[in-house]
């Protein structure tokens, strides 16, 4: 579905697939993360395995998953300086008469509270509907992940339900809130 040239821009951001040339900006901003700010923030990560070759394999893997219509990963870059701010991704749940996907988003914690998350998510949803041709997009959010809940609500996503024992994480099946938005 996705062309590797698909991107979308806002006043401040470019949301697009990763390129091999993004390695330095990507690594720099992961390395500049602050310590974890809450339970669902990974904070500083060990980036020792993330060589240029490793990153190029990651980009190739993203391209292959997009070609197979499985997962679409987009980097979020600030227009003014091409700084990597985070990422959004869409995983196809089902096509056919559903056109249904799961949506994830993350902004490096050193860039929080600047409105980048909302701006990026709004743009990414437009890309999902207009270019990837999804009809329904869901965010699956931990019950106590207040920042993610607020972001989903701020872009017009609607709470639908709690799915019990829905996702296996931290060595247990956890309940998740389902927020959704349909194409207009």
mmCIF file of C-alpha atoms in Angstrom:
data_model
loop_
_atom_site.group_PDB
_atom_site.id
_atom_site.type_symbol
_atom_site.label_atom_id
_atom_site.label_comp_id
_atom_site.label_asym_id
_atom_site.label_seq_id
_atom_site.Cartn_x
_atom_site.Cartn_y
_atom_site.Cartn_z
ATOM 1 C CA UNK A 1 0.000 0.000 0.000
ATOM 2 C CA UNK A 2 2.648 2.534 1.023
ATOM 3 C CA UNK A 3 5.073 4.106 -1.378
ATOM 4 C CA UNK A 4 8.395 4.769 0.280
ATOM 5 C CA UNK A 5 7.918 8.384 -0.691
ATOM 6 C CA UNK A 6 4.693 8.722 1.335
ATOM 7 C CA UNK A 7 5.027 11.453 3.865
ATOM 8 C CA UNK A 8 2.966 14.188 5.380
ATOM 9 C CA UNK A 9 3.970 17.596 6.659
ATOM 10 C CA UNK A 10 2.604 19.967 9.249
ATOM 11 C CA UNK A 11 3.763 23.479 10.044
ATOM 12 C CA UNK A 12 6.645 22.122 12.135
ATOM 13 C CA UNK A 13 6.987 18.422 11.299
ATOM 14 C CA UNK A 14 7.657 15.887 8.573
ATOM 15 C CA UNK A 15 6.324 12.373 9.126
ATOM 16 C CA UNK A 16 7.911 9.914 6.708
ATOM 17 C CA UNK A 17 9.509 6.477 6.381
ATOM 18 C CA UNK A 18 13.066 6.222 7.669
ATOM 19 C CA UNK A 19 16.034 6.465 5.307
ATOM 20 C CA UNK A 20 19.551 5.174 5.932
ATOM 21 C CA UNK A 21 20.691 8.821 6.129
ATOM 22 C CA UNK A 22 18.561 9.305 9.287
ATOM 23 C CA UNK A 23 20.933 7.218 11.396
ATOM 24 C CA UNK A 24 22.870 10.048 13.078
ATOM 25 C CA UNK A 25 19.765 12.055 14.032
ATOM 26 C CA UNK A 26 17.940 8.914 15.144
ATOM 27 C CA UNK A 27 20.838 7.685 17.313
ATOM 28 C CA UNK A 28 21.565 11.141 18.738
ATOM 29 C CA UNK A 29 18.020 11.682 19.982
ATOM 30 C CA UNK A 30 17.700 8.188 21.444
ATOM 31 C CA UNK A 31 21.018 8.821 23.210
ATOM 32 C CA UNK A 32 19.809 12.214 24.483
ATOM 33 C CA UNK A 33 16.711 10.863 26.169
ATOM 34 C CA UNK A 34 16.195 11.798 29.791
ATOM 35 C CA UNK A 35 15.697 9.123 32.453
ATOM 36 C CA UNK A 36 12.228 7.565 32.485
ATOM 37 C CA UNK A 37 9.520 10.068 33.401
ATOM 38 C CA UNK A 38 6.793 7.512 34.171
ATOM 39 C CA UNK A 39 5.935 3.813 33.989
ATOM 40 C CA UNK A 40 5.379 3.778 30.200
ATOM 41 C CA UNK A 41 8.403 5.885 29.262
ATOM 42 C CA UNK A 42 11.475 3.802 28.433
ATOM 43 C CA UNK A 43 13.733 6.754 29.168
ATOM 44 C CA UNK A 44 17.415 6.238 28.411
ATOM 45 C CA UNK A 45 18.129 3.075 26.466
ATOM 46 C CA UNK A 46 21.328 1.135 25.872
ATOM 47 C CA UNK A 47 22.083 1.881 22.224
ATOM 48 C CA UNK A 48 25.333 -0.146 21.996
ATOM 49 C CA UNK A 49 23.981 -2.588 19.386
ATOM 50 C CA UNK A 50 22.623 0.217 17.209
ATOM 51 C CA UNK A 51 25.411 0.522 14.661
ATOM 52 C CA UNK A 52 24.889 2.112 11.250
ATOM 53 C CA UNK A 53 24.639 -1.385 9.740
ATOM 54 C CA UNK A 54 22.045 -2.381 12.367
ATOM 55 C CA UNK A 55 20.008 0.739 11.521
ATOM 56 C CA UNK A 56 20.199 0.053 7.779
ATOM 57 C CA UNK A 57 18.836 -3.459 8.443
ATOM 58 C CA UNK A 58 16.041 -1.891 10.497
ATOM 59 C CA UNK A 59 15.151 0.444 7.609
ATOM 60 C CA UNK A 60 15.166 -2.523 5.186
ATOM 61 C CA UNK A 61 12.909 -4.460 7.566
ATOM 62 C CA UNK A 62 10.483 -1.527 7.776
ATOM 63 C CA UNK A 63 10.367 -1.335 3.972
ATOM 64 C CA UNK A 64 9.711 -5.067 3.672
ATOM 65 C CA UNK A 65 6.894 -4.979 6.250
ATOM 66 C CA UNK A 66 5.315 -2.054 4.369
ATOM 67 C CA UNK A 67 5.560 -3.899 1.047
ATOM 68 C CA UNK A 68 3.719 -6.814 2.683
ATOM 69 C CA UNK A 69 1.064 -4.402 4.089
ATOM 70 C CA UNK A 70 1.851 -5.604 7.624
ATOM 71 C CA UNK A 71 3.410 -2.619 9.415
ATOM 72 C CA UNK A 72 4.139 0.965 8.395
ATOM 73 C CA UNK A 73 6.718 2.856 10.469
ATOM 74 C CA UNK A 74 7.212 6.601 10.100
ATOM 75 C CA UNK A 75 9.825 8.782 11.747
ATOM 76 C CA UNK A 76 8.805 12.160 13.090
ATOM 77 C CA UNK A 77 11.285 14.894 12.151
ATOM 78 C CA UNK A 78 11.325 18.588 12.986
ATOM 79 C CA UNK A 79 11.311 20.604 9.743
ATOM 80 C CA UNK A 80 13.662 23.350 10.851
ATOM 81 C CA UNK A 81 16.641 21.089 11.603
ATOM 82 C CA UNK A 82 15.622 17.518 10.607
ATOM 83 C CA UNK A 83 15.897 16.455 14.266
ATOM 84 C CA UNK A 84 14.338 13.056 15.017
ATOM 85 C CA UNK A 85 11.535 13.518 17.555
ATOM 86 C CA UNK A 86 9.919 10.084 17.635
ATOM 87 C CA UNK A 87 7.853 7.691 15.544
ATOM 88 C CA UNK A 88 4.366 6.539 14.653
ATOM 89 C CA UNK A 89 3.401 3.144 13.303
ATOM 90 C CA UNK A 90 0.374 1.393 11.866
ATOM 91 C CA UNK A 91 -0.097 -2.390 11.959
ATOM 92 C CA UNK A 92 -2.678 -3.818 9.601
ATOM 93 C CA UNK A 93 -5.152 -5.946 11.542
ATOM 94 C CA UNK A 94 -7.377 -6.782 8.591
ATOM 95 C CA UNK A 95 -8.046 -5.430 5.114
ATOM 96 C CA UNK A 96 -10.958 -6.695 2.947
ATOM 97 C CA UNK A 97 -14.205 -5.109 4.109
ATOM 98 C CA UNK A 98 -12.606 -3.868 7.366
ATOM 99 C CA UNK A 99 -9.557 -1.722 6.408
ATOM 100 C CA UNK A 100 -8.543 -1.837 10.077
ATOM 101 C CA UNK A 101 -5.253 -1.005 11.805
ATOM 102 C CA UNK A 102 -3.621 -0.605 15.204
ATOM 103 C CA UNK A 103 -1.764 2.658 15.810
ATOM 104 C CA UNK A 104 1.226 3.429 18.036
ATOM 105 C CA UNK A 105 3.062 6.657 18.761
ATOM 106 C CA UNK A 106 6.054 7.828 20.750
ATOM 107 C CA UNK A 107 7.915 11.097 21.215
ATOM 108 C CA UNK A 108 11.373 11.184 22.835
ATOM 109 C CA UNK A 109 10.863 12.484 26.365
ATOM 110 C CA UNK A 110 13.270 15.424 25.901
ATOM 111 C CA UNK A 111 10.705 16.879 23.430
ATOM 112 C CA UNK A 112 7.564 16.455 25.530
ATOM 113 C CA UNK A 113 5.238 19.368 26.291
ATOM 114 C CA UNK A 114 5.847 21.124 22.975
ATOM 115 C CA UNK A 115 2.720 19.866 21.188
ATOM 116 C CA UNK A 116 4.731 17.595 18.876
ATOM 117 C CA UNK A 117 2.781 14.466 19.857
ATOM 118 C CA UNK A 118 -0.630 15.892 19.015
ATOM 119 C CA UNK A 119 0.634 17.507 15.814
ATOM 120 C CA UNK A 120 2.322 14.285 14.665
ATOM 121 C CA UNK A 121 -0.613 12.025 15.561
ATOM 122 C CA UNK A 122 -3.148 14.237 13.765
ATOM 123 C CA UNK A 123 -0.991 14.234 10.636
ATOM 124 C CA UNK A 124 -0.279 10.510 10.847
ATOM 125 C CA UNK A 125 -4.000 9.730 11.073
ATOM 126 C CA UNK A 126 -4.594 11.773 7.919
ATOM 127 C CA UNK A 127 -1.839 9.761 6.224
ATOM 128 C CA UNK A 128 -3.433 6.510 7.441
ATOM 129 C CA UNK A 129 -6.802 7.394 5.944
ATOM 130 C CA UNK A 130 -5.697 9.156 2.762
ATOM 131 C CA UNK A 131 -2.642 7.151 1.683
ATOM 132 C CA UNK A 132 -2.781 3.811 3.496
ATOM 133 C CA UNK A 133 -6.556 3.644 2.964
ATOM 134 C CA UNK A 134 -7.501 2.428 6.424
ATOM 135 C CA UNK A 135 -11.086 3.012 7.504
ATOM 136 C CA UNK A 136 -10.653 2.300 11.223
ATOM 137 C CA UNK A 137 -7.611 2.963 13.387
ATOM 138 C CA UNK A 138 -7.348 1.829 17.001
ATOM 139 C CA UNK A 139 -4.946 2.721 19.801
ATOM 140 C CA UNK A 140 -4.565 0.040 22.481
ATOM 141 C CA UNK A 141 -3.601 1.820 25.699
ATOM 142 C CA UNK A 142 -2.747 0.577 29.185
ATOM 143 C CA UNK A 143 -5.477 1.499 31.673
ATOM 144 C CA UNK A 144 -3.196 3.815 33.668
ATOM 145 C CA UNK A 145 -1.289 5.435 30.772
ATOM 146 C CA UNK A 146 -2.817 8.879 31.272
ATOM 147 C CA UNK A 147 -0.546 10.774 28.820
ATOM 148 C CA UNK A 148 -1.442 8.383 25.986
ATOM 149 C CA UNK A 149 -5.150 8.529 26.848
ATOM 150 C CA UNK A 150 -5.090 12.340 26.823
ATOM 151 C CA UNK A 151 -3.285 12.378 23.463
ATOM 152 C CA UNK A 152 -5.757 9.932 21.889
ATOM 153 C CA UNK A 153 -8.704 11.994 23.139
ATOM 154 C CA UNK A 154 -7.114 15.284 22.016
ATOM 155 C CA UNK A 155 -7.003 14.101 18.374
ATOM 156 C CA UNK A 156 -10.621 12.960 18.348
ATOM 157 C CA UNK A 157 -10.217 9.275 19.126
ATOM 158 C CA UNK A 158 -13.176 7.791 21.017
ATOM 159 C CA UNK A 159 -13.040 5.347 23.924
ATOM 160 C CA UNK A 160 -14.760 2.133 22.870
ATOM 161 C CA UNK A 161 -14.107 -0.534 25.491
ATOM 162 C CA UNK A 162 -11.702 -2.303 27.790
ATOM 163 C CA UNK A 163 -10.349 -5.532 26.289
ATOM 164 C CA UNK A 164 -9.600 -7.939 29.117
ATOM 165 C CA UNK A 165 -6.329 -9.892 29.062
ATOM 166 C CA UNK A 166 -5.666 -8.393 25.646
ATOM 167 C CA UNK A 167 -1.896 -7.925 25.301
ATOM 168 C CA UNK A 168 0.914 -10.031 26.732
ATOM 169 C CA UNK A 169 3.440 -7.679 28.328
ATOM 170 C CA UNK A 170 5.648 -7.768 31.410
ATOM 171 C CA UNK A 171 5.061 -11.538 31.531
ATOM 172 C CA UNK A 172 1.286 -11.306 31.967
ATOM 173 C CA UNK A 173 -1.868 -10.711 29.945
ATOM 174 C CA UNK A 174 -2.940 -7.132 30.508
ATOM 175 C CA UNK A 175 -6.168 -5.234 30.003
ATOM 176 C CA UNK A 176 -6.133 -2.386 27.506
ATOM 177 C CA UNK A 177 -8.373 0.524 26.665
ATOM 178 C CA UNK A 178 -9.397 0.658 23.020
ATOM 179 C CA UNK A 179 -9.660 4.090 21.461
ATOM 180 C CA UNK A 180 -10.691 4.345 17.816
ATOM 181 C CA UNK A 181 -11.261 6.765 14.997
ATOM 182 C CA UNK A 182 -12.867 6.084 11.611
ATOM 183 C CA UNK A 183 -12.136 7.822 8.348
ATOM 184 C CA UNK A 184 -14.509 10.633 7.614
#
